[in-house]
Short mmCIF file of C-alpha atoms in Angstrom, two decimals:
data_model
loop_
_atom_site.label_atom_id
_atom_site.label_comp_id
_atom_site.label_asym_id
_atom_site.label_seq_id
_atom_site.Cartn_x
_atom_site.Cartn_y
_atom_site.Cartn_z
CA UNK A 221 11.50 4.66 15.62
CA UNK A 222 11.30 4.16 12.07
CA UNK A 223 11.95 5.58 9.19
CA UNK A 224 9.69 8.16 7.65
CA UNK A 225 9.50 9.26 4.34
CA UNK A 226 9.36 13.21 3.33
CA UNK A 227 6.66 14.74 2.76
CA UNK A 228 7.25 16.58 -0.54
CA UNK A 229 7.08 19.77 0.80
CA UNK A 230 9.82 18.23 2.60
CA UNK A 231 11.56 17.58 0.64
CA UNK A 232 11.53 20.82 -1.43
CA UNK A 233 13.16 22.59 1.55
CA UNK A 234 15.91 20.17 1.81
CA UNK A 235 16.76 19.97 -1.90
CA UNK A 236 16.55 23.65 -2.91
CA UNK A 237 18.73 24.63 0.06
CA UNK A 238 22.54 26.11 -0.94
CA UNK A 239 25.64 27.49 1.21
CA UNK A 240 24.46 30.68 0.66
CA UNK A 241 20.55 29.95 1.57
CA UNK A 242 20.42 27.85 4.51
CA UNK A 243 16.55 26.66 5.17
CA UNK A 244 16.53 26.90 8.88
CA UNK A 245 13.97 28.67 10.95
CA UNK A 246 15.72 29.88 14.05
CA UNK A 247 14.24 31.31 17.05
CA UNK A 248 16.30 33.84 20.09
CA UNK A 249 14.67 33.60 23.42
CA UNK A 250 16.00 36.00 25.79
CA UNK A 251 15.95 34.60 29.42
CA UNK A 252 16.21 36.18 32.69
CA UNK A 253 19.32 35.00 34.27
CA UNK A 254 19.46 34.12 38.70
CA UNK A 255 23.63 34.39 38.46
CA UNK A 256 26.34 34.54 35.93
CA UNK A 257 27.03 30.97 35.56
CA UNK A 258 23.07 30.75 34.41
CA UNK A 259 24.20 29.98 30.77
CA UNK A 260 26.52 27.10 31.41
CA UNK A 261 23.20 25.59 33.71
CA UNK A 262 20.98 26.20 30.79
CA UNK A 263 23.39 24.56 28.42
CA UNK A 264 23.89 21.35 30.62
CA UNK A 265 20.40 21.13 30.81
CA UNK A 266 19.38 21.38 27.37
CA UNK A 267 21.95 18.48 26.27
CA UNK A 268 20.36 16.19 28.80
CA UNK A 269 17.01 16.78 27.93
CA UNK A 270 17.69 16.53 24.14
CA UNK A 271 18.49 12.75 24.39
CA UNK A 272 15.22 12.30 26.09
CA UNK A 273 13.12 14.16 22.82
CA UNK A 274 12.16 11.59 19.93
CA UNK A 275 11.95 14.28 17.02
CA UNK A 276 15.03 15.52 17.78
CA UNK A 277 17.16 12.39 17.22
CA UNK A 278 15.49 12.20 13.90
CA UNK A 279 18.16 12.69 10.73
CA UNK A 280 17.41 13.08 7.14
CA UNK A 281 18.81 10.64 4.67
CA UNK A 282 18.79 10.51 0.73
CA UNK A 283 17.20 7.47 -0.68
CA UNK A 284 16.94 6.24 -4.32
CA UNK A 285 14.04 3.85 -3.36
CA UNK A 286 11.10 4.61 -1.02
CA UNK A 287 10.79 1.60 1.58
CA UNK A 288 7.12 1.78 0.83
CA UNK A 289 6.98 0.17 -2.93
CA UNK A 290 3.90 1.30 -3.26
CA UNK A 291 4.63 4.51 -3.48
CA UNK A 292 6.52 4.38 -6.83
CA UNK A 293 6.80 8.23 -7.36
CA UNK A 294 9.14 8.51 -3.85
CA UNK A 295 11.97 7.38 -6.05
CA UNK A 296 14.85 9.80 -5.53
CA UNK A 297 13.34 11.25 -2.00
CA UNK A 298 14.46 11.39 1.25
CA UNK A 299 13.54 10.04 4.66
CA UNK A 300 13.09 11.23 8.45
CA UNK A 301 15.16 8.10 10.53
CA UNK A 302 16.40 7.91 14.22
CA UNK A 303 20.42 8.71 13.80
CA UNK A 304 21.98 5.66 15.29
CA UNK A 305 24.76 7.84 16.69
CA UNK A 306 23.01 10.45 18.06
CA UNK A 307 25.08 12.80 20.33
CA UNK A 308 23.12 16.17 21.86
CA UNK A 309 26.52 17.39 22.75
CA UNK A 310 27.11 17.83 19.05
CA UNK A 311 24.27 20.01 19.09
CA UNK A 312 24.36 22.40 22.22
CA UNK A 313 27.07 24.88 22.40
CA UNK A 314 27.74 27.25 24.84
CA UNK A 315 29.56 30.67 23.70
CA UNK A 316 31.31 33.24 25.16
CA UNK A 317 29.06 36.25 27.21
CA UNK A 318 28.67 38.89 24.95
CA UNK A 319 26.83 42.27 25.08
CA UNK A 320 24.60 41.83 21.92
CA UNK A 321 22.57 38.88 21.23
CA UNK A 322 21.60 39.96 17.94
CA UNK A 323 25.27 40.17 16.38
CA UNK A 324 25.98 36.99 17.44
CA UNK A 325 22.59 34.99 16.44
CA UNK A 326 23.02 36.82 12.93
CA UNK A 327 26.51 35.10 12.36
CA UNK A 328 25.39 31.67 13.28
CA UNK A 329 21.91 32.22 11.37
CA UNK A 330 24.13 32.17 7.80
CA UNK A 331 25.80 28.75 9.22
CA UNK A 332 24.20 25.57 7.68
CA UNK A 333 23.22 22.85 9.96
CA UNK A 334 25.18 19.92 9.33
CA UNK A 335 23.15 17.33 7.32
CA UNK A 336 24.60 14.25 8.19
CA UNK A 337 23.20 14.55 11.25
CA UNK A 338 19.90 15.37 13.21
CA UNK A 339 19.31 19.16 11.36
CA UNK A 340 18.93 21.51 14.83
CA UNK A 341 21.43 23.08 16.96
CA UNK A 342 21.03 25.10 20.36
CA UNK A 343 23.64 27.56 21.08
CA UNK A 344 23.67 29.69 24.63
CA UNK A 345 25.00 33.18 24.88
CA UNK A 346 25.05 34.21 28.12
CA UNK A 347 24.63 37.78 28.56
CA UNK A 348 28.28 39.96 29.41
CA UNK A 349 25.45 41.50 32.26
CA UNK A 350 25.06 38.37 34.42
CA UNK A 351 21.60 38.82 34.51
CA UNK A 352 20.55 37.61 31.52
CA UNK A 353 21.22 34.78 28.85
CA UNK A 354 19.84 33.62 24.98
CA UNK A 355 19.29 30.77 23.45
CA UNK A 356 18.96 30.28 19.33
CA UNK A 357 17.72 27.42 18.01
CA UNK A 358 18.12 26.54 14.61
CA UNK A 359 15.99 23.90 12.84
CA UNK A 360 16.05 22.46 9.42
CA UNK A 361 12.62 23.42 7.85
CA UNK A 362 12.91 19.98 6.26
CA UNK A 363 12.60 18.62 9.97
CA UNK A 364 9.93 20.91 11.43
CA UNK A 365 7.76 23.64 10.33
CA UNK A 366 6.78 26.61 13.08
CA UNK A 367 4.66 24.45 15.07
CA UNK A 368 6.53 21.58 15.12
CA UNK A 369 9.52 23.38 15.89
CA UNK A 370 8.09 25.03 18.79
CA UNK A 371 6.95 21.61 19.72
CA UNK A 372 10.20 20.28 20.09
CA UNK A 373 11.80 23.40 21.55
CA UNK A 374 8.99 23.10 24.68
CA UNK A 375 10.52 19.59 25.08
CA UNK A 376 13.92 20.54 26.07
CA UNK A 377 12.13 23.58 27.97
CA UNK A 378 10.96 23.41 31.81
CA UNK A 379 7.92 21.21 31.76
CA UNK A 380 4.91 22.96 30.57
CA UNK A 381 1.18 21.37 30.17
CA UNK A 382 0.56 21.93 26.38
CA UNK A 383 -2.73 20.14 24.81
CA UNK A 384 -1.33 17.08 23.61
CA UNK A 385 -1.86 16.04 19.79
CA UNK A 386 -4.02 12.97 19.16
CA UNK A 387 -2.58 10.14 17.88
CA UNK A 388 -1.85 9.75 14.01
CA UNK A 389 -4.92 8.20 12.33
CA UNK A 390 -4.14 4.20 11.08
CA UNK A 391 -4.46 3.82 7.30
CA UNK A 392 -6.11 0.86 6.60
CA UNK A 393 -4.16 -1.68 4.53
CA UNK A 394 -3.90 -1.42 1.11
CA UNK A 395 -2.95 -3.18 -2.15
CA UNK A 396 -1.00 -1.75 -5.08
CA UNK A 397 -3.91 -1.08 -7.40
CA UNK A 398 -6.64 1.06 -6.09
CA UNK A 399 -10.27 0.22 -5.09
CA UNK A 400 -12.31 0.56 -8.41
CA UNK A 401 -15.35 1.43 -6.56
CA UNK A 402 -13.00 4.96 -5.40
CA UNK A 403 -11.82 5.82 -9.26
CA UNK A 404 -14.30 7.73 -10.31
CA UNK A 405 -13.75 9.91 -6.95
CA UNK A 406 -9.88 9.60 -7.48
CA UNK A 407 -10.48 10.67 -11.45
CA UNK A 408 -12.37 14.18 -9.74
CA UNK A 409 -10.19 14.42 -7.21
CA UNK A 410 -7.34 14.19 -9.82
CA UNK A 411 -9.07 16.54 -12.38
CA UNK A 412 -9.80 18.97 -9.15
CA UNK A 413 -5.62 19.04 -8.52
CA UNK A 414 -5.05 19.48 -12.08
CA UNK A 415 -7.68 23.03 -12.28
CA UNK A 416 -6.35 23.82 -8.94
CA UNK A 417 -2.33 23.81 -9.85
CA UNK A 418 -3.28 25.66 -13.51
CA UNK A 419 -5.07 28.36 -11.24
CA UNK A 420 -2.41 28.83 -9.04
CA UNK A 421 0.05 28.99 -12.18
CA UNK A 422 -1.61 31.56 -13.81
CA UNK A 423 -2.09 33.65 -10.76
CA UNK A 424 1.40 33.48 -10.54
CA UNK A 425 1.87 34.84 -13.99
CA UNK A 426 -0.68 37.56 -13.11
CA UNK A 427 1.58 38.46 -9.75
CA UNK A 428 4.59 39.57 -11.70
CA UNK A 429 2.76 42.23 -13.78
CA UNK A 430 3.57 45.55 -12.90
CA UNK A 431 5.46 44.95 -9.90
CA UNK A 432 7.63 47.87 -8.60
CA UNK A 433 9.95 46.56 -5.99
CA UNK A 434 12.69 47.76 -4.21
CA UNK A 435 16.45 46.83 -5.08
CA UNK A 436 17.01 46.37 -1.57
CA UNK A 437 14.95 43.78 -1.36
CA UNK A 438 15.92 42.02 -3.89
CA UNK A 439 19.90 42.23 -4.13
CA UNK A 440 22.34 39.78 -5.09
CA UNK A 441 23.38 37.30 -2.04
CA UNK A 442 26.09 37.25 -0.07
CA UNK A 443 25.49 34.55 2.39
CA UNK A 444 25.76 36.80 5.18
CA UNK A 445 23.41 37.37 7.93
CA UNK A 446 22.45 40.05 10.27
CA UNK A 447 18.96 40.09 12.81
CA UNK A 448 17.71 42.54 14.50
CA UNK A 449 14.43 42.29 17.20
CA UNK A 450 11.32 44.74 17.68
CA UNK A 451 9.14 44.30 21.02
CA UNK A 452 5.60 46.21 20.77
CA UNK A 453 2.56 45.89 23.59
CA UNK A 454 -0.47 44.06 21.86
CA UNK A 455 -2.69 46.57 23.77
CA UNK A 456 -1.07 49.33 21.58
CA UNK A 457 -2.22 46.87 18.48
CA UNK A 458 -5.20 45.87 19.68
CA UNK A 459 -5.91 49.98 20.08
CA UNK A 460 -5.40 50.57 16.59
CA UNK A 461 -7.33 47.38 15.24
CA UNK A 462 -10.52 48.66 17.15
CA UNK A 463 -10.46 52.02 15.59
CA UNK A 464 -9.83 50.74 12.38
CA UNK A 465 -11.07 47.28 11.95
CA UNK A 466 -10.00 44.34 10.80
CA UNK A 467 -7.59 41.93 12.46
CA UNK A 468 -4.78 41.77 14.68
CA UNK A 469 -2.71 40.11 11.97
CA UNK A 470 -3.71 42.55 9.29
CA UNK A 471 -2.48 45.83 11.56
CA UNK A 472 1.19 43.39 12.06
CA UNK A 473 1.16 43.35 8.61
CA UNK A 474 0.19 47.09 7.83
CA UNK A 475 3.30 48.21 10.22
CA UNK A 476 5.79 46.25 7.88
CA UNK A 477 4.37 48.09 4.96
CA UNK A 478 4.90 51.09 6.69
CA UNK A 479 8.20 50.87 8.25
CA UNK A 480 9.41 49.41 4.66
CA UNK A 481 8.22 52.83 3.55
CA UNK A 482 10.41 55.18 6.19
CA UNK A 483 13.27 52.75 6.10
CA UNK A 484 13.38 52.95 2.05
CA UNK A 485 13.24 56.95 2.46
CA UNK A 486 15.45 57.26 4.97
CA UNK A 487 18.20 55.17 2.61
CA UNK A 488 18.13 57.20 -0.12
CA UNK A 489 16.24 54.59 -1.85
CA UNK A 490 12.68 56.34 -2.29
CA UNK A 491 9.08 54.27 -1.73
CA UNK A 492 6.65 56.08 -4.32
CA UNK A 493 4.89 53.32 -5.94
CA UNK A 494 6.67 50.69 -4.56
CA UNK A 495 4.38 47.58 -3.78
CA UNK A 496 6.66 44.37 -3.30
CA UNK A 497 5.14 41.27 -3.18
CA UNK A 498 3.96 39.70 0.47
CA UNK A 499 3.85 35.79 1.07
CA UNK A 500 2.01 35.24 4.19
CA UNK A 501 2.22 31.46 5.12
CA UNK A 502 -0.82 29.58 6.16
CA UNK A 503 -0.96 26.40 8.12
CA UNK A 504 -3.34 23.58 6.97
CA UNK A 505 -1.96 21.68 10.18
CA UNK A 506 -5.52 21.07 12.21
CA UNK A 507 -4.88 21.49 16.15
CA UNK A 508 -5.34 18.43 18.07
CA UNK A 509 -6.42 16.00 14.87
CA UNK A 510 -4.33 13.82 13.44
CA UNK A 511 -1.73 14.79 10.81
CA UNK A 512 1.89 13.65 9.31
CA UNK A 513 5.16 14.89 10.34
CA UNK A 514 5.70 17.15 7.41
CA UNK A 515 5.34 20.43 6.61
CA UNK A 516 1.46 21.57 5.66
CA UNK A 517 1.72 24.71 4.40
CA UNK A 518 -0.10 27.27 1.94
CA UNK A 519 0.31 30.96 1.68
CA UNK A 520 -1.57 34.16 0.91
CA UNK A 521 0.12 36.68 -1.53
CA UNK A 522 -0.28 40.23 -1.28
CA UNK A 523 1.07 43.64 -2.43
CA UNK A 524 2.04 46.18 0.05
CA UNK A 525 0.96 49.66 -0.29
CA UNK A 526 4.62 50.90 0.42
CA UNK A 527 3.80 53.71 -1.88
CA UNK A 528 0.98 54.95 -0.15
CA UNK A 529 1.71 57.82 2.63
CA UNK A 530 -1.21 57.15 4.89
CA UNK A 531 -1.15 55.10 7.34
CA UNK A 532 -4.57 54.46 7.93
CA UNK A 533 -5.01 53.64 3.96
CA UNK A 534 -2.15 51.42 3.88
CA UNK A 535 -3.63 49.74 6.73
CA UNK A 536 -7.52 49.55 4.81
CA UNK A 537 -5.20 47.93 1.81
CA UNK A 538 -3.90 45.21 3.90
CA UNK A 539 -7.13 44.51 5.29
CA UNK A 540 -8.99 44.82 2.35
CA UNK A 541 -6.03 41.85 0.42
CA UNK A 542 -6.58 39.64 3.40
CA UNK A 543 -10.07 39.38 3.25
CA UNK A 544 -9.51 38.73 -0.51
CA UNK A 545 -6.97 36.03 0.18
CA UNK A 546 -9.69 34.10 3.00
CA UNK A 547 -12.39 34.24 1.15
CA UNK A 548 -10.50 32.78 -1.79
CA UNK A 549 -9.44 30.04 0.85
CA UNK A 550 -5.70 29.15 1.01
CA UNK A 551 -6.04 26.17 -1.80
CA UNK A 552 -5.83 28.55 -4.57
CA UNK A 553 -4.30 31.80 -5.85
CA UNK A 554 -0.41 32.94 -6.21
CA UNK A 555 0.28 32.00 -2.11
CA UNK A 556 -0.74 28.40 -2.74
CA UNK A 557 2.57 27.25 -4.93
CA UNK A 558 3.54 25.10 -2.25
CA UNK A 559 0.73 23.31 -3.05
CA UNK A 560 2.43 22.31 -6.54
CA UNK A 561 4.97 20.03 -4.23
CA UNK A 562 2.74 17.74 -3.74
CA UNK A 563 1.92 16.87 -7.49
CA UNK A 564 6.32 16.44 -8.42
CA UNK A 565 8.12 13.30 -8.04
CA UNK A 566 10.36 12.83 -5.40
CA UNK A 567 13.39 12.87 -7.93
CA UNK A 568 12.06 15.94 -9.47
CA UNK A 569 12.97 17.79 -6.65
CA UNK A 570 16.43 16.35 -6.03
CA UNK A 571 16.81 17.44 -9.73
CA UNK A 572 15.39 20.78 -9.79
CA UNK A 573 15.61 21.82 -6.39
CA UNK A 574 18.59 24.45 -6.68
CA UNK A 575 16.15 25.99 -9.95
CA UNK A 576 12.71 25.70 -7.83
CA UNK A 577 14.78 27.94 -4.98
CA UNK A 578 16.23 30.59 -7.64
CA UNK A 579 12.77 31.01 -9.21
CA UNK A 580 11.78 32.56 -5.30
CA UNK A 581 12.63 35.79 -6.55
CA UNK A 582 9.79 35.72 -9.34
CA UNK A 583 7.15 34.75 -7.23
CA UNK A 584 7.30 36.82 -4.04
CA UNK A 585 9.83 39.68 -2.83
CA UNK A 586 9.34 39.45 1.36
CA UNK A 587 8.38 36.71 3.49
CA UNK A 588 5.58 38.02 6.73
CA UNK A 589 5.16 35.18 8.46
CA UNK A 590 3.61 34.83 11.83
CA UNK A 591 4.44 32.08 14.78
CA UNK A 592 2.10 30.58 17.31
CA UNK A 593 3.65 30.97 20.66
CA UNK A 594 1.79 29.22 24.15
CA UNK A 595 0.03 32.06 26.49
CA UNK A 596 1.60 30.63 29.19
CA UNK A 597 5.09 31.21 30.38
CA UNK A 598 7.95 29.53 29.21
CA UNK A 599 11.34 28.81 31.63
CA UNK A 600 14.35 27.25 31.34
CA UNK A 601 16.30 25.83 34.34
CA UNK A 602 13.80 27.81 36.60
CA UNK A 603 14.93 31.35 34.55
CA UNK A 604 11.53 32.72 33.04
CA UNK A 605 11.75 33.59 29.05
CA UNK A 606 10.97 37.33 28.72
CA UNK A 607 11.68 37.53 24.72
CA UNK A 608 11.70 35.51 22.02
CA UNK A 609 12.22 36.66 18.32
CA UNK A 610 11.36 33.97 15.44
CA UNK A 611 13.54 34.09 12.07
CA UNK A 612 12.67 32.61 9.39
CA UNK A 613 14.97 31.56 6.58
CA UNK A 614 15.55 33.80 3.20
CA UNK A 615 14.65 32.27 0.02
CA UNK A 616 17.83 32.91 -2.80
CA UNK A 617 17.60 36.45 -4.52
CA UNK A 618 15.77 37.96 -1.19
CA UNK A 619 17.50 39.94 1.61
CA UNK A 620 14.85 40.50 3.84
CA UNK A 621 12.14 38.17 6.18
CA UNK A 622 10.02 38.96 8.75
CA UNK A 623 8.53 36.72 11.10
CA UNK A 624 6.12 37.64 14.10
CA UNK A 625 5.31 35.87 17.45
CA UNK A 626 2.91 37.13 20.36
CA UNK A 627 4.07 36.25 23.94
CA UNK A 628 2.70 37.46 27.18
CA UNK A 629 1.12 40.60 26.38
CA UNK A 630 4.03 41.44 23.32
CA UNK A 631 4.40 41.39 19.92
CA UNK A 632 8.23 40.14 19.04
CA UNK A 633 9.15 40.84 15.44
CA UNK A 634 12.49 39.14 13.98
CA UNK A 635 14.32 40.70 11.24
CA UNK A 636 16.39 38.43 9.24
CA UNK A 637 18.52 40.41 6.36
CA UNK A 638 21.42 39.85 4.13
CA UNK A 639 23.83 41.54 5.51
CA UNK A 640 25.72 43.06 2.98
CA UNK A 641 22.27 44.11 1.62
CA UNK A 642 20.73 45.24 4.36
CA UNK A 643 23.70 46.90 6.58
CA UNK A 644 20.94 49.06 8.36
CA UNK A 645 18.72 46.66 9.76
CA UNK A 646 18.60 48.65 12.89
CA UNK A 647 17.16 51.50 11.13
CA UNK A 648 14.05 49.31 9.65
CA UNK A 649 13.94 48.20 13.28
CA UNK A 650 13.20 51.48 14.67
CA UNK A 651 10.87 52.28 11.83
CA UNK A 652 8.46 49.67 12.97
CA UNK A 653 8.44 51.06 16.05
CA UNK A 654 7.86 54.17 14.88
CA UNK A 655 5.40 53.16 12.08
CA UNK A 656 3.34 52.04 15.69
CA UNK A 657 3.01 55.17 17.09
CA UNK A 658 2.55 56.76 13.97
CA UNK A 659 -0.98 54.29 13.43
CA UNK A 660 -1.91 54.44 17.17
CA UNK A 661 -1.79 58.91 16.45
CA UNK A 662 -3.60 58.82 13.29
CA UNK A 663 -6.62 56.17 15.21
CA UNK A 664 -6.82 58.98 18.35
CA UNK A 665 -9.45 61.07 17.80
#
């Protein structure tokens, strides 16, 4: 396999990444378990299928020079190469049985992957029950985005017939100078980049005017981590989206607004006009065409009506940004930053990384982001998954990040917090559950 260079989104998560901010997504699937030694099966069999998956051999090593000369601005990047040493044993771990899989994935969620190695680990927690066991992976965001991630996760899962990507399209050759007969397309397309990075700079700007936040959401790190998981039916969603309208994603989104709201009165901390600052990723990864390795991502930015104590308003708000956000497309606006990656040198992100990741704080307040999950069921070593709760990683000056995943008839939400921010995670947990019923009672007639 050879080596790959970054893509520069890429290469922004592995260069703005600290101690205290580790840029790992991590996902705990909860499995049903036959007997008690379950775990230690599930952990034999994970190592041995690891050596067998390509992507996950893959390391990510600093380079000065791009092996492709003609790509001049790579100087100072990064690449995606097969580790010559590869061991999966360094990278499954089986643990001790406990009685909380949440405690435990929240102390090994703060833990940086090592990066002179292949960026993912596995660890197995078998459950202190006997009939049950967990599994978090971690992977470096740098080495997989959500649906690459869950990509390579199915491949050290039971066998499962997923719609196989086509293969990546074949540039045609090319010399260092570019085709005259393309400049005057390159010159618009060029021109295009330049009016779409000043737009999404200035709606930037715009974003940060009269925000009203919350301190907890915004508190100084500590490096510490703490999860907690939320399990909902998608018929009780799917109820509440048909009396109300819009999407399925827009109600997910409305019930963080509202449990923000009860979890910020129950603290003490009060929600009247408080409207933090959403970033809802977007994929611009095409199912089933051909695209890089890299991360291909853009993002919709909205405010949530914290403030506001109905539910069905808050919910009308949501809706009402969303539809904002698509017909804008996700190219443009506040949400697109990520965009800007693609227009700084590979060295200007070595350089600026650690300032690119403190800047976080300015742009957005909570991550919402939402991960594709296969209808069908997933098993491991014959034992069927019954949960799974993504995490995503928090961005430096944030303490809280949702993430959402549908599987089998359920809504899983993840709660990733700071933990010496956010000691009460379990109460914001509840409040989504509560925030649930409280939409499902205001939609009855």
């Amino acid at each position: 396999m050879t080596a790959d260079l970054l893509a520069p989104l890429d290469l922004a998560f592995w260069n703005i990444e600290s101690d205290r901010h580790p840029m790992h997504l991590g996902a705990l699937g909860v499995f049903s378990a036959h007997s008690p030694t379950a775990g230690a099966h599930a952990a034999d069999l994970l190592a041995a299928r690891a050596a067998a998956v390509p992507g996950l051999r893959m390391r990510i090593r600093d380079v000065w020079q791009s092996p492709d000369l003609r790509r001049p601005l790579a100087f100072g990047g990064a690449t995606r190469e097969a580790d010559p040493g590869f061991d999966p044993l360094n990278h499954v771990r089986l643990h001790a049985p406990t009685d909380d899989f949440h405690a435990v994935a929240g102390r090994l969620m703060e833990r940086p992957l090592e990066r002179g190695r292949p960026p993912w680990e596995a660890h197995v927690l078998p459950g202190e029950d006997g009939v049950s066991f967990a599994v978090l992976f971690k992977f470096h965001h740098a080495l997989a985005d959500g649906l690459r991630a869950l990509k390579l996760a199915a491949g050290v899962l039971d066998p499962l017939d997923l719609p196989e990507r086509g293969p990546r399209a074949i540039e045609p050759p090319r010399g260092l100078l570019p085709d005259v007969r393309k400049l005057p397309g390159l010159l618009r397309g060029a021109l295009s980049d330049v009016g779409r990075a000043l737009d999404i700079g200035a709606s930037v700007a715009l974003s940060t005017l009269g925000v009203r936040s919350s301190a907890a959401l915004t508190a100084e790190p500590s490096g510490t981590r703490r999860t907690a998981g939320v399990v909902l039916d998608i018929d009780d969603v799917h109820r509440v989206r048909k009396a109300v309208g819009g999407t399925v994603n827009d109600v997910l989104i409305a019930v963080v607004a509202g449990a923000l709201r009860r979890w910020l009165d129950e603290r003490g901390d009060g929600s009247k006009g408080v409207a933090p600052r959403a970033l809802i990723p977007v994929s611009r990864r095409r199912p089933r065409t051909a695209q890089p390795q890299g991360n291909r991502l853009s993002g919709y930015l909205i405010r949530l009506p914290v403030g506001d104590p109905d539910p069905v308003s808050r919910l009308g708000t949501v809706r009402t940004a969303m539809d904002r956000n698509k017909d804008a497309g996700p190219n443009r606006g506040a949400g697109a930053v990520a965009l800007l990656a693609d227009h700084v040198p590979a060295l200007g992100h070595r350089l600026g990384g650690p300032l690119v990741g403190q800047a976080a704080r300015l742009w957005f307040d909570i991550l919402v982001t939402s991960v594709p999950l296969p209808g069908l069921g997933l098993r491991l070593g014959g034992h069927p998954l019954t949960e799974v709760y993504p995490f995503a990683p928090l961005a430096p000056g944030q303490s809280l990040a949702v993430a959402i995943s549908t599987y089998r008839g359920r809504v899983h939400y993840g709660l990733v917090a700071d933990a010496r921010a956010v000691p009460d995670l379990d109460v914001l947990a509840r409040a989504v559950t509560d925030e649930v019923e409280t939409l499902i009672a205001a939609c009855d007639p």
